[in-house]
CSV table of C-alpha atoms and ligand atoms in Angstrom, one decimal:
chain,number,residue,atom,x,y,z
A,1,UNK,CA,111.8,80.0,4.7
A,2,UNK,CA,111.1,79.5,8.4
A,3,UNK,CA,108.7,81.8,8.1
A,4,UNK,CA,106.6,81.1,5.0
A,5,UNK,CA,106.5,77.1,6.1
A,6,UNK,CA,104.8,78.6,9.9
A,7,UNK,CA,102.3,80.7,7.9
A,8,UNK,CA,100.9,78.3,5.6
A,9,UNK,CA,100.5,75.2,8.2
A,10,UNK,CA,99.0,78.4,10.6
A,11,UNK,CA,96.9,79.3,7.9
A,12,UNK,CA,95.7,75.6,7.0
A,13,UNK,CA,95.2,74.6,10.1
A,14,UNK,CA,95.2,70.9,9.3
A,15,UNK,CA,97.7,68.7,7.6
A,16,UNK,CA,99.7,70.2,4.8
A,17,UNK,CA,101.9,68.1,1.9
A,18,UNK,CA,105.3,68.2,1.7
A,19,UNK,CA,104.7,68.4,-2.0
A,20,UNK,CA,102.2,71.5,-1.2
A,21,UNK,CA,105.2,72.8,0.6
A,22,UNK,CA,107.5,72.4,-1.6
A,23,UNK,CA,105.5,73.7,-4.9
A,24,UNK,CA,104.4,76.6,-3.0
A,25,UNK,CA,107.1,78.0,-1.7
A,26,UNK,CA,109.5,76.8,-5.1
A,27,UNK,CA,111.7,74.7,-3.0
A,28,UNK,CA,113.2,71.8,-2.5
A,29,UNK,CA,111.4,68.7,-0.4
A,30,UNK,CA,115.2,69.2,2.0
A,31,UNK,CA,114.8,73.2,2.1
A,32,UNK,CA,111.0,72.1,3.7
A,33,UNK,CA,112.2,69.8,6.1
A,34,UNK,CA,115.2,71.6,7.2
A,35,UNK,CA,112.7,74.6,8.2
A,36,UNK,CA,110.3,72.4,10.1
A,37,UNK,CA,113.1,71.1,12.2
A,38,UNK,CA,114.5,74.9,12.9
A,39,UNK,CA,110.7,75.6,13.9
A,40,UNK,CA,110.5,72.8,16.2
A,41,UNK,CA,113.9,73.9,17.7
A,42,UNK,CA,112.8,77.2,18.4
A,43,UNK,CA,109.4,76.0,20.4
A,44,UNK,CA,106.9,74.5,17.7
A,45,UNK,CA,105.2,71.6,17.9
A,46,UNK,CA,104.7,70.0,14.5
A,47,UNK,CA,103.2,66.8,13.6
A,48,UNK,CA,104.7,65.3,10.5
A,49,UNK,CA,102.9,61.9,9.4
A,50,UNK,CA,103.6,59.6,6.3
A,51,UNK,CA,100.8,60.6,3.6
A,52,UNK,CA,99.5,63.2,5.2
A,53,UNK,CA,102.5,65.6,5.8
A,54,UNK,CA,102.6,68.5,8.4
A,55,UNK,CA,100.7,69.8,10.8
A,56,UNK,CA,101.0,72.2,13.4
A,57,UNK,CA,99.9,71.4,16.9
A,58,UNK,CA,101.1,74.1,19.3
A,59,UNK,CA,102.6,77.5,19.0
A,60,UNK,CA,105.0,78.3,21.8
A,61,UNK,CA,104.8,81.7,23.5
A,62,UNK,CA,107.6,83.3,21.7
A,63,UNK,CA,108.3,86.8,20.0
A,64,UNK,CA,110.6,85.8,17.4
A,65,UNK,CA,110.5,87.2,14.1
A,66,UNK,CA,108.8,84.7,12.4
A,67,UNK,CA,106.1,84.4,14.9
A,68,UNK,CA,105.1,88.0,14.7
A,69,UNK,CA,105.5,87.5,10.8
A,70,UNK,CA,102.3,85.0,10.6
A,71,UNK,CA,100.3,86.9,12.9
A,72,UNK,CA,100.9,90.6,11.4
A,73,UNK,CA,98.3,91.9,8.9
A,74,UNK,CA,100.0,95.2,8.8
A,75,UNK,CA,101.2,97.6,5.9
A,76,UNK,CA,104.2,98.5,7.2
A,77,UNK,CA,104.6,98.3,10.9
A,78,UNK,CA,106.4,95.4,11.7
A,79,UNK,CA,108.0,95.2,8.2
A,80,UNK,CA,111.5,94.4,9.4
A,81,UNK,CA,111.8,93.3,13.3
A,82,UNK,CA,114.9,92.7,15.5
A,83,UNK,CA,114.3,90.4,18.0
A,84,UNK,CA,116.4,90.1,21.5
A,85,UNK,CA,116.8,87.9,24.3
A,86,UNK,CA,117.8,91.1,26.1
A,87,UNK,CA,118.8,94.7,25.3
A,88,UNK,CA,119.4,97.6,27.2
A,89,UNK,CA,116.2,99.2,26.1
A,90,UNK,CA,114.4,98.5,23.0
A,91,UNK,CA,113.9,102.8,22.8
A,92,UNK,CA,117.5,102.7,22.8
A,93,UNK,CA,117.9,100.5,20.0
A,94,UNK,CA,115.2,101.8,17.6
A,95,UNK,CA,117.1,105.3,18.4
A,96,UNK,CA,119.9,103.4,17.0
A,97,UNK,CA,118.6,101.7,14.3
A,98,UNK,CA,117.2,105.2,12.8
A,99,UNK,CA,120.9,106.8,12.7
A,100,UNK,CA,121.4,104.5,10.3
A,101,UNK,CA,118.4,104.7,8.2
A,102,UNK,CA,116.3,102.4,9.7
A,103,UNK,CA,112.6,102.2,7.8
A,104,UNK,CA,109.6,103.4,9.1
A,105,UNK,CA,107.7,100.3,11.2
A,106,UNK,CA,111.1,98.9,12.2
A,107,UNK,CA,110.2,97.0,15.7
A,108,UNK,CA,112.3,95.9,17.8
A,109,UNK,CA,111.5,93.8,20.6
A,110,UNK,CA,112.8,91.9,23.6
A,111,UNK,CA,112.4,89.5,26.3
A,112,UNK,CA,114.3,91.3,29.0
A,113,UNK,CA,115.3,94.5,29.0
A,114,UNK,CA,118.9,95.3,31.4
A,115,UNK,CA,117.7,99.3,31.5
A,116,UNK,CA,114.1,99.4,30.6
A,117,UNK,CA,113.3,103.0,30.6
A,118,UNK,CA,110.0,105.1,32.1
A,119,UNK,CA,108.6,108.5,31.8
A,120,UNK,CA,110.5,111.1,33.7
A,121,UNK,CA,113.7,109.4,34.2
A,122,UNK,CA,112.7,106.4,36.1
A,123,UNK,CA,113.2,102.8,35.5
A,124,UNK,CA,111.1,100.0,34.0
A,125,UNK,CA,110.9,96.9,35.1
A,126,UNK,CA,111.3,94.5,32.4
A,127,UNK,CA,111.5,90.4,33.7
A,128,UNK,CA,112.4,87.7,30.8
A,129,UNK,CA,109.4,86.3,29.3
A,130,UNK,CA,106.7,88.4,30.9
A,131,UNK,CA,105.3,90.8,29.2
A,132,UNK,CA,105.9,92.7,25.5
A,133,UNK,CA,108.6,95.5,25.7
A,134,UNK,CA,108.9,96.8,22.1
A,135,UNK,CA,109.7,99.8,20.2
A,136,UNK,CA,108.9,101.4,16.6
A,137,UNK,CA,110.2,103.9,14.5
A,138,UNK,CA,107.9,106.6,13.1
A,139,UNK,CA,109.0,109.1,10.9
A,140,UNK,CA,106.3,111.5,10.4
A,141,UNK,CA,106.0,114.2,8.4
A,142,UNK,CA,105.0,116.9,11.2
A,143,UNK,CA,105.6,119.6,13.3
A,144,UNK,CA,107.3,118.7,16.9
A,145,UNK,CA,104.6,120.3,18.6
A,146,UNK,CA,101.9,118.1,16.6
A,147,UNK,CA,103.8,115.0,17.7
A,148,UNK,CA,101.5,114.6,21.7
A,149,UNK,CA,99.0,113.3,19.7
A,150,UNK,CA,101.2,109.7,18.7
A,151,UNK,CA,101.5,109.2,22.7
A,152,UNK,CA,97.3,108.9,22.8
A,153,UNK,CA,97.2,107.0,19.2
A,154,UNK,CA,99.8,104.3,20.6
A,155,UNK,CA,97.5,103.9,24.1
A,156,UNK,CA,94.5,103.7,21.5
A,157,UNK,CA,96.4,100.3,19.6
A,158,UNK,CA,96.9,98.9,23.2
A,159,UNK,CA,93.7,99.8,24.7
A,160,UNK,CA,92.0,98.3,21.2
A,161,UNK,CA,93.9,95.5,21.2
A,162,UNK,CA,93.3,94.3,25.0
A,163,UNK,CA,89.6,94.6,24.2
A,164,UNK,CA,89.7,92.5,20.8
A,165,UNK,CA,91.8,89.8,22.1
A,166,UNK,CA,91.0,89.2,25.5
A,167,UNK,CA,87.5,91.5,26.3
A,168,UNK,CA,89.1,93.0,28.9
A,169,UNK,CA,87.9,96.5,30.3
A,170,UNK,CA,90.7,98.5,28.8
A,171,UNK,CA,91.1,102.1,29.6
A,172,UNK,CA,93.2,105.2,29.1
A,173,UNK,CA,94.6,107.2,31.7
A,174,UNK,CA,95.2,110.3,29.9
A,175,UNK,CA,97.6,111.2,28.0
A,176,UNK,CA,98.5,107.3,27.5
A,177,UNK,CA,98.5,104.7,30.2
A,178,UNK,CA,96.4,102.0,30.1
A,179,UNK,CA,94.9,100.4,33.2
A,180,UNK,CA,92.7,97.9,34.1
A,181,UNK,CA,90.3,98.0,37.0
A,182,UNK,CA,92.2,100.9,38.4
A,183,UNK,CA,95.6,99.3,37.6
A,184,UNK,CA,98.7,100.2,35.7
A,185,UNK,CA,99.1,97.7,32.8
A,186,UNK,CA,101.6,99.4,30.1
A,187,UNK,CA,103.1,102.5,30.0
A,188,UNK,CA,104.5,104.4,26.7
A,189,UNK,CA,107.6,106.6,26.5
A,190,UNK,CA,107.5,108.5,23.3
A,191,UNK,CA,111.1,110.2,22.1
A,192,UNK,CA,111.8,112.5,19.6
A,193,UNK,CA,114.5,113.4,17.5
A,194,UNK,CA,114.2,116.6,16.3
A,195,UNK,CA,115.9,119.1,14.0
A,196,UNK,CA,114.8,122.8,14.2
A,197,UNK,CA,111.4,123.0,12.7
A,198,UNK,CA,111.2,119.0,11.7
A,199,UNK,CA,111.2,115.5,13.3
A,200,UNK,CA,113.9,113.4,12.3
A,201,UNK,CA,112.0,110.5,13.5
A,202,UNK,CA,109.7,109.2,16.5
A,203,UNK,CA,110.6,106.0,18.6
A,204,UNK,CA,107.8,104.9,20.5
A,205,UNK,CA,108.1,102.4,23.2
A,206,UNK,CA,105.4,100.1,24.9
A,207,UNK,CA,105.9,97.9,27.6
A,208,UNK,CA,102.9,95.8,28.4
A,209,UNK,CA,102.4,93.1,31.6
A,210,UNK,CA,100.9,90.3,30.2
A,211,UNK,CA,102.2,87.1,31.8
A,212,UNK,CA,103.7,88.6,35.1
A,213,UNK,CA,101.8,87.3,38.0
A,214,UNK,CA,103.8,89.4,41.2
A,215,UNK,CA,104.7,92.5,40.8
A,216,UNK,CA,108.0,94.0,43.3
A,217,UNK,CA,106.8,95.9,46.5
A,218,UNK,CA,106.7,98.9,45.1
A,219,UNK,CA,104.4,99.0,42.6
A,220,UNK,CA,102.3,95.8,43.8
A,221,UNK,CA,99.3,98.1,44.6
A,222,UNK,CA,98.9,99.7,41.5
A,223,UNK,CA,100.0,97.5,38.7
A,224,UNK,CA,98.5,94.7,36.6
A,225,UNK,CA,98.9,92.2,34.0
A,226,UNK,CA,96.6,90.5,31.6
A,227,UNK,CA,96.9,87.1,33.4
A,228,UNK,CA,96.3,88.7,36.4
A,229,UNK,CA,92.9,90.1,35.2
A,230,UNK,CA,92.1,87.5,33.0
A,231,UNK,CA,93.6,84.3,34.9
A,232,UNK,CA,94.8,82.5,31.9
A,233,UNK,CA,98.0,82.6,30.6
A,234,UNK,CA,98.0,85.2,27.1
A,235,UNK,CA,99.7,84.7,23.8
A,236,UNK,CA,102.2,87.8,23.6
A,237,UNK,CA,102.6,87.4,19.4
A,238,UNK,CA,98.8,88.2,18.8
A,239,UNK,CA,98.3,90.9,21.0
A,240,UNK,CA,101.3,92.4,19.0
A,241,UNK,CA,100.0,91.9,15.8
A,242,UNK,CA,96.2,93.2,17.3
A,243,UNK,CA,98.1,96.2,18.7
A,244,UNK,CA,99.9,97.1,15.0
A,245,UNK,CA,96.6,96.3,13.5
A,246,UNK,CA,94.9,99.0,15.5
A,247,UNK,CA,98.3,101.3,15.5
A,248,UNK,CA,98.1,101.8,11.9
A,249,UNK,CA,94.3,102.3,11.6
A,250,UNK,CA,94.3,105.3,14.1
A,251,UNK,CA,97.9,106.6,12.7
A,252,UNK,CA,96.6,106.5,9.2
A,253,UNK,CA,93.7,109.1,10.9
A,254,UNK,CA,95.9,110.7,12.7
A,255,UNK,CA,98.7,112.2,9.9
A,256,UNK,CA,96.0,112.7,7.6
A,257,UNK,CA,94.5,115.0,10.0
A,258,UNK,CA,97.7,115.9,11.9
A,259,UNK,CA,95.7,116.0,14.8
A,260,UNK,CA,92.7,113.7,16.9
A,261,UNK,CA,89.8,115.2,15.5
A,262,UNK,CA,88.5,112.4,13.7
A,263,UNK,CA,89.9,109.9,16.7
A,264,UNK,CA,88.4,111.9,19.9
A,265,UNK,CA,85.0,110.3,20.1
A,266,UNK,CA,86.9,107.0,20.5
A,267,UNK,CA,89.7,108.0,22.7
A,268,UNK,CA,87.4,109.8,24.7
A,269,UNK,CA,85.2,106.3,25.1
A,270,UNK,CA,88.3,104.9,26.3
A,271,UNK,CA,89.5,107.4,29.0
A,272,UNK,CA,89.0,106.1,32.4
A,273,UNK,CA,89.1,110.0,33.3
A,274,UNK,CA,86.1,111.1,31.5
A,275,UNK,CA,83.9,113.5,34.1
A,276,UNK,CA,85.6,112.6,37.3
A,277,UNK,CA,87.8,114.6,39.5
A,278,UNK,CA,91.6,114.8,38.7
A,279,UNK,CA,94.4,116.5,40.7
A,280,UNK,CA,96.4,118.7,38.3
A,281,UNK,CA,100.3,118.4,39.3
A,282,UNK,CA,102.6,120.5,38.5
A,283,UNK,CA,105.9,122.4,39.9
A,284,UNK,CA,104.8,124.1,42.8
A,285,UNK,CA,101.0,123.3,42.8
A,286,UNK,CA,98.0,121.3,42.7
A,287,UNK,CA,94.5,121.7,41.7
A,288,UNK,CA,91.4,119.6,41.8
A,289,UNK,CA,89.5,120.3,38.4
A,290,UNK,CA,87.0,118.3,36.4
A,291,UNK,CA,88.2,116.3,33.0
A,292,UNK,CA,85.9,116.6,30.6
A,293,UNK,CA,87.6,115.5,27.4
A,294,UNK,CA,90.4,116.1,25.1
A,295,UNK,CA,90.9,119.0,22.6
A,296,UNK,CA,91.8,118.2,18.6
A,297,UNK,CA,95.2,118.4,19.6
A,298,UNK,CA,95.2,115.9,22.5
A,299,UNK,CA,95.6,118.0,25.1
A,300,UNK,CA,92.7,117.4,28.1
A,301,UNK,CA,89.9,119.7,28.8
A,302,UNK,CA,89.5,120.4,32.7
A,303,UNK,CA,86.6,122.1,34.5
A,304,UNK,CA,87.1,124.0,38.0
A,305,UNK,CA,84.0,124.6,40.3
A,306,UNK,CA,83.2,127.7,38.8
A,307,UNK,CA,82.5,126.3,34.7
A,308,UNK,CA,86.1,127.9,33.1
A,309,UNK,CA,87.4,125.4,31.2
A,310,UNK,CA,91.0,125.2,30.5
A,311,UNK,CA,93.3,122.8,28.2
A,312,UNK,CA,96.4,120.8,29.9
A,313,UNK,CA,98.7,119.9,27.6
A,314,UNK,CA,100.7,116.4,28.1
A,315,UNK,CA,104.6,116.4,30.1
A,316,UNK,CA,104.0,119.8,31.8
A,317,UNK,CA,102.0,118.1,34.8
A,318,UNK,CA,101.5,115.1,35.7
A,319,UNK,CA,97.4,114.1,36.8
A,320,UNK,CA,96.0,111.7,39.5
A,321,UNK,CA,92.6,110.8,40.8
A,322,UNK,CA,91.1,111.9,43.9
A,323,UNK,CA,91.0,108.9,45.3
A,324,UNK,CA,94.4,107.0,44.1
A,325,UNK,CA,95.9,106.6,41.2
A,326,UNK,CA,93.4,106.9,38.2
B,1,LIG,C1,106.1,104.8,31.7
B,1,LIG,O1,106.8,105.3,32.5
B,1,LIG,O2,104.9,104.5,32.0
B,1,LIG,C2,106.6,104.4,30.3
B,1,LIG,C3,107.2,103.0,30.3
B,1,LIG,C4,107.7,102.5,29.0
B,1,LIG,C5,108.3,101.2,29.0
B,1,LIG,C6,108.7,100.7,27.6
B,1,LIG,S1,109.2,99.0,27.6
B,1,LIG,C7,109.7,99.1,26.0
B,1,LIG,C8,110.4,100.4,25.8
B,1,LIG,N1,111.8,100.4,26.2
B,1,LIG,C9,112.0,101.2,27.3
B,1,LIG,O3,113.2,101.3,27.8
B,1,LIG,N2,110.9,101.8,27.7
B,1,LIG,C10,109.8,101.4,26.9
């Protein structure tokens, strides 16, 4: 109920009837006004005057359910969403959540995180309030090997969404961080379950800085947030529902083609590495090469001195830039 009242004062925008309310929704004038009050307990401010009826005035910045609910104009991501003051990690939970059937789109998502998780076992900072740390469930019907290409779709939503919502210079550090001005501002961690030849399902997390404005000594160099870039403080609920928007327009591509054929020209407009020199990582060597691009199946497409091109696939080595970290 909660929800439906916040989406049609959102959607008015002016002063809505109780008696609107009440017809629209087929309840009682009580059942209105009982959900008003819950929405101004959880943050909202809403004006109610005699003859008029409701209005809302401010939104707070808060990732609850109904919130995202409002703001969502997605088929199916975001259909059901657990929200947390704090978790361990929200990965950790949507890996949960699909043991016991959980449906595709299931998000869940947090405002702390007590073991945020980061690519290659390390940890990920996750303050109260700061920034978006959520995870989705995917369950794709695909080959384990075909799944890379969900890592760069997922940094296409974020990249796509920074841009809509705030005009920020959004770019991909391939296979899928995002940075800004040279800066880290999300990473994604992608896990699998899988079952021989099939996936049992796909939780991706994100974990974007949008409100943080210091970052701990050890990463102060080379991360960022969106108020950091932008200067203004950003409302975490719409670049959620931007980000889904843009998830399930590329995914849709994506598993149609099982690969990022039809989605390279845009990636590839995105990635920060695009002709400049990268150093190749990997066990016991590194190598300055030339990116050029990514291949169909997402893996990039390097250049050494001499013109022989080569693919690098994603999680066998890790890439830098010559000069720091992109
Ligand atoms: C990276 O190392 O760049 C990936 C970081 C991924 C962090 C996000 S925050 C939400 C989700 N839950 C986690 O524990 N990790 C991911």
């Amino acid at each position: 109920m909660k929800e439906k009242v916040l989406s049609m004062l959102k959607e008015s925008g002016g002063y809505v009837s109780g008696q609107e309310l009440c017809e629209r929704l087929g309840v009682s004038r009580t059942a209105v006004w009982k959900a008003v009050n819950a929405l101004k307990e959880s943050g909202y401010e809403i004006e109610s005057v005699r003859n008029r009826g409701y209005k809302l005035k401010d939104s707070p910045d808060v990732l609850l359910a109904e919130e995202l609910h409002s703001l969502l104009k997605t088929e199916w991501f975001g259909r059901d969403i657990l929200y947390f003051e704090t978790v361990d990690s929200t990965n950790n939970e949507i890996k949960r959540q699909a043991e016991h059937g959980g449906r595709e789109g299931l998000l869940a998502i947090a405002e702390s995180q007590s073991a945020g998780r980061g690519r290659h076992g390390r940890m990920w900072q996750s303050p109260a309030g700061s920034g978006i740390w959520m995870s989705f469930l995917l369950r794709p019907d695909i080959m384990p090997e075909q799944a890379a290409g969900i890592t760069l779709v997922a940094a296409m939503g974020v990249t796509a969404a920074v841009r809509e919502e705030l005009g920020l210079p959004a770019q991909i550090k391939w296979p899928n961080d995002i940075v800004v001005n040279g800066r880290k501002l999300t990473g994604i961690l992608v896990e699998l379950s899988t079952d021989m030849e099939c996936i049992n399902y796909v939780a991706v997390g994100i974990g974007i800085n949008v409100n943080n404005d210091s970052f701990p000594d050890e990463i102060r160099d080379k991360a960022t947030s969106l108020f950091a870039e932008c200067r203004h403080k950003v409302s975490r609920s719409r670049i959620v529902a931007s980000f889904g928007k843009h998830f399930e327009r590329c995914y849709k591509i994506f598993m149609e083609d099982k690969d990022m054929r039809r989605l390279r020209v845009e990636y590839e407009s995105a990635l920060v590495n695009r002709n400049s020199e990268v150093i190749i990582i990997d066990a016991d060597a590194e190598k300055r090469r030339k990116a050029l691009g990514i291949s169909d199946s997402g893996e990039l497409i390097v250049e050494d001195a001499d013109g022989n091109t080569e693919n690098i696939r994603a999680g066998e080595v890790s890439v830098r830039g010559v000069y720091g970290y992109t």
